[in-house]
Short mmCIF file of C-alpha atoms in Angstrom, two decimals:
data_model
loop_
_atom_site.label_atom_id
_atom_site.label_comp_id
_atom_site.label_asym_id
_atom_site.label_seq_id
_atom_site.Cartn_x
_atom_site.Cartn_y
_atom_site.Cartn_z
CA UNK N 1 -25.25 -18.34 -0.79
CA UNK N 2 -22.04 -17.44 1.01
CA UNK N 3 -20.56 -14.31 2.42
CA UNK N 4 -18.16 -12.59 0.03
CA UNK N 5 -15.15 -11.17 1.87
CA UNK N 6 -11.83 -10.10 0.41
CA UNK N 7 -8.62 -10.33 2.48
CA UNK N 8 -6.15 -7.60 1.48
CA UNK N 9 -2.46 -7.72 2.47
CA UNK N 10 -2.14 -4.06 1.37
CA UNK N 11 -4.22 -0.92 0.90
CA UNK N 12 -4.54 -0.03 -2.76
CA UNK N 13 -6.03 3.36 -3.63
CA UNK N 14 -6.66 5.15 -6.93
CA UNK N 15 -4.72 8.09 -8.32
CA UNK N 16 -5.95 11.45 -7.02
CA UNK N 17 -6.86 12.40 -10.64
CA UNK N 18 -9.81 9.99 -10.33
CA UNK N 19 -11.22 12.26 -7.59
CA UNK N 20 -10.39 15.46 -9.42
CA UNK N 21 -12.19 14.21 -12.53
CA UNK N 22 -15.26 13.27 -10.47
CA UNK N 23 -14.94 9.50 -10.94
CA UNK N 24 -14.13 8.61 -7.31
CA UNK N 25 -14.56 9.93 -3.80
CA UNK N 26 -11.51 11.57 -2.20
CA UNK N 27 -11.16 8.70 0.33
CA UNK N 28 -10.86 6.17 -2.53
CA UNK N 29 -7.73 7.92 -3.78
CA UNK N 30 -4.12 8.48 -2.75
CA UNK N 31 -3.58 11.79 -1.02
CA UNK N 32 -1.87 14.43 -3.15
CA UNK N 33 1.09 14.20 -0.80
CA UNK N 34 1.61 11.72 2.00
CA UNK N 35 3.37 12.63 5.23
CA UNK N 36 4.89 10.38 7.87
CA UNK N 37 2.81 10.36 11.04
CA UNK N 38 -0.31 11.76 9.39
CA UNK N 39 -3.64 9.91 9.51
CA UNK N 40 -5.81 9.60 6.40
CA UNK N 41 -9.25 8.19 5.65
CA UNK N 42 -9.82 5.44 3.12
CA UNK N 43 -12.87 3.95 1.36
CA UNK N 44 -13.03 0.71 -0.58
CA UNK N 45 -15.95 -0.98 -2.32
CA UNK N 46 -16.89 -4.43 -0.98
CA UNK N 47 -16.28 -6.10 2.37
CA UNK N 48 -12.54 -6.21 2.99
CA UNK N 49 -10.35 -7.42 5.85
CA UNK N 50 -6.96 -5.90 6.53
CA UNK N 51 -4.03 -6.93 8.73
CA UNK N 52 -4.28 -4.75 11.87
CA UNK N 53 -1.26 -5.92 13.89
CA UNK N 54 1.52 -4.23 11.95
CA UNK N 55 2.66 -2.41 8.87
CA UNK N 56 1.28 -3.08 5.41
CA UNK N 57 2.10 -1.48 2.04
CA UNK N 58 0.16 1.47 0.60
CA UNK N 59 -0.13 1.03 -3.17
CA UNK N 60 -1.73 2.86 -6.06
CA UNK N 61 -4.12 0.81 -8.20
CA UNK N 62 -5.39 1.29 -11.73
CA UNK N 63 -7.99 -1.42 -11.12
CA UNK N 64 -8.12 -5.02 -12.29
CA UNK N 65 -5.16 -5.99 -10.08
CA UNK N 66 -2.78 -3.48 -11.71
CA UNK N 67 -0.78 -2.25 -8.69
CA UNK N 68 2.20 0.00 -8.12
CA UNK N 69 5.23 -0.90 -6.02
CA UNK N 70 4.76 0.05 -2.32
CA UNK N 71 4.68 3.84 -1.92
CA UNK N 72 4.52 3.88 1.88
CA UNK N 73 4.31 1.67 4.89
CA UNK N 74 1.10 2.20 6.85
CA UNK N 75 -0.81 0.88 9.82
CA UNK N 76 -4.57 0.45 9.51
CA UNK N 77 -6.04 2.08 12.63
CA UNK N 78 -9.65 1.12 12.02
CA UNK N 79 -11.83 -0.53 9.38
CA UNK N 80 -15.62 -0.55 9.35
CA UNK N 81 -18.05 -2.28 6.98
CA UNK N 82 -21.29 -0.56 6.01
CA UNK N 83 -24.05 -0.69 3.38
CA UNK N 84 -25.03 2.28 1.25
CA UNK N 85 -27.48 2.07 -1.68
CA UNK N 86 -27.42 -1.74 -1.42
CA UNK N 87 -23.59 -1.80 -1.91
CA UNK N 88 -21.16 -2.95 0.79
CA UNK N 89 -18.16 -0.70 1.56
CA UNK N 90 -15.19 -0.73 3.89
CA UNK N 91 -14.02 2.57 5.34
CA UNK N 92 -11.34 3.35 7.82
CA UNK N 93 -8.25 5.27 8.84
CA UNK N 94 -4.56 4.61 8.25
CA UNK N 95 -1.39 6.17 9.57
CA UNK N 96 1.73 6.62 7.43
CA UNK N 97 4.78 5.07 9.11
CA UNK N 98 7.39 5.46 6.35
CA UNK N 99 7.55 6.81 2.81
CA UNK N 100 9.23 4.24 0.58
CA UNK N 101 11.56 5.70 -2.04
CA UNK N 102 11.65 4.31 -5.55
CA UNK N 103 13.84 1.23 -5.88
CA UNK N 104 13.93 0.76 -2.05
CA UNK N 105 12.99 -2.70 -0.85
CA UNK N 106 11.09 -2.36 2.43
CA UNK N 107 8.63 -5.23 2.35
CA UNK N 108 9.58 -8.86 1.80
CA UNK N 109 6.27 -10.61 2.33
CA UNK N 110 5.34 -9.68 5.89
CA UNK N 111 8.98 -9.15 6.88
CA UNK N 112 10.18 -5.54 7.04
CA UNK N 113 13.60 -4.37 5.92
CA UNK N 114 14.16 -1.62 8.47
CA UNK N 115 17.83 -1.07 7.70
#
């Protein structure tokens, strides 16, 4: 038996309506509004590894790999794995660096378009 670990090049959170309807915890969802410079908590099911040496996209997910375009550029400040009720989770903190407007190209792979 191996160790199951997922490597994520982005942070994908659910719509805040999932929290409001009682389906998800607040930290599993996008904040109602995101602000540059503000630090937010996140929570993801399973053991996940994130890039910690620079900016990554913040996306909204509907599950099953259905992802939005990048909504913001963030830096993961910390990520911790833990077990609760026999389920592995990853929790942490991220800081918003830039809000990405619709139709703006900011990420090109790991290259940033800072113009």
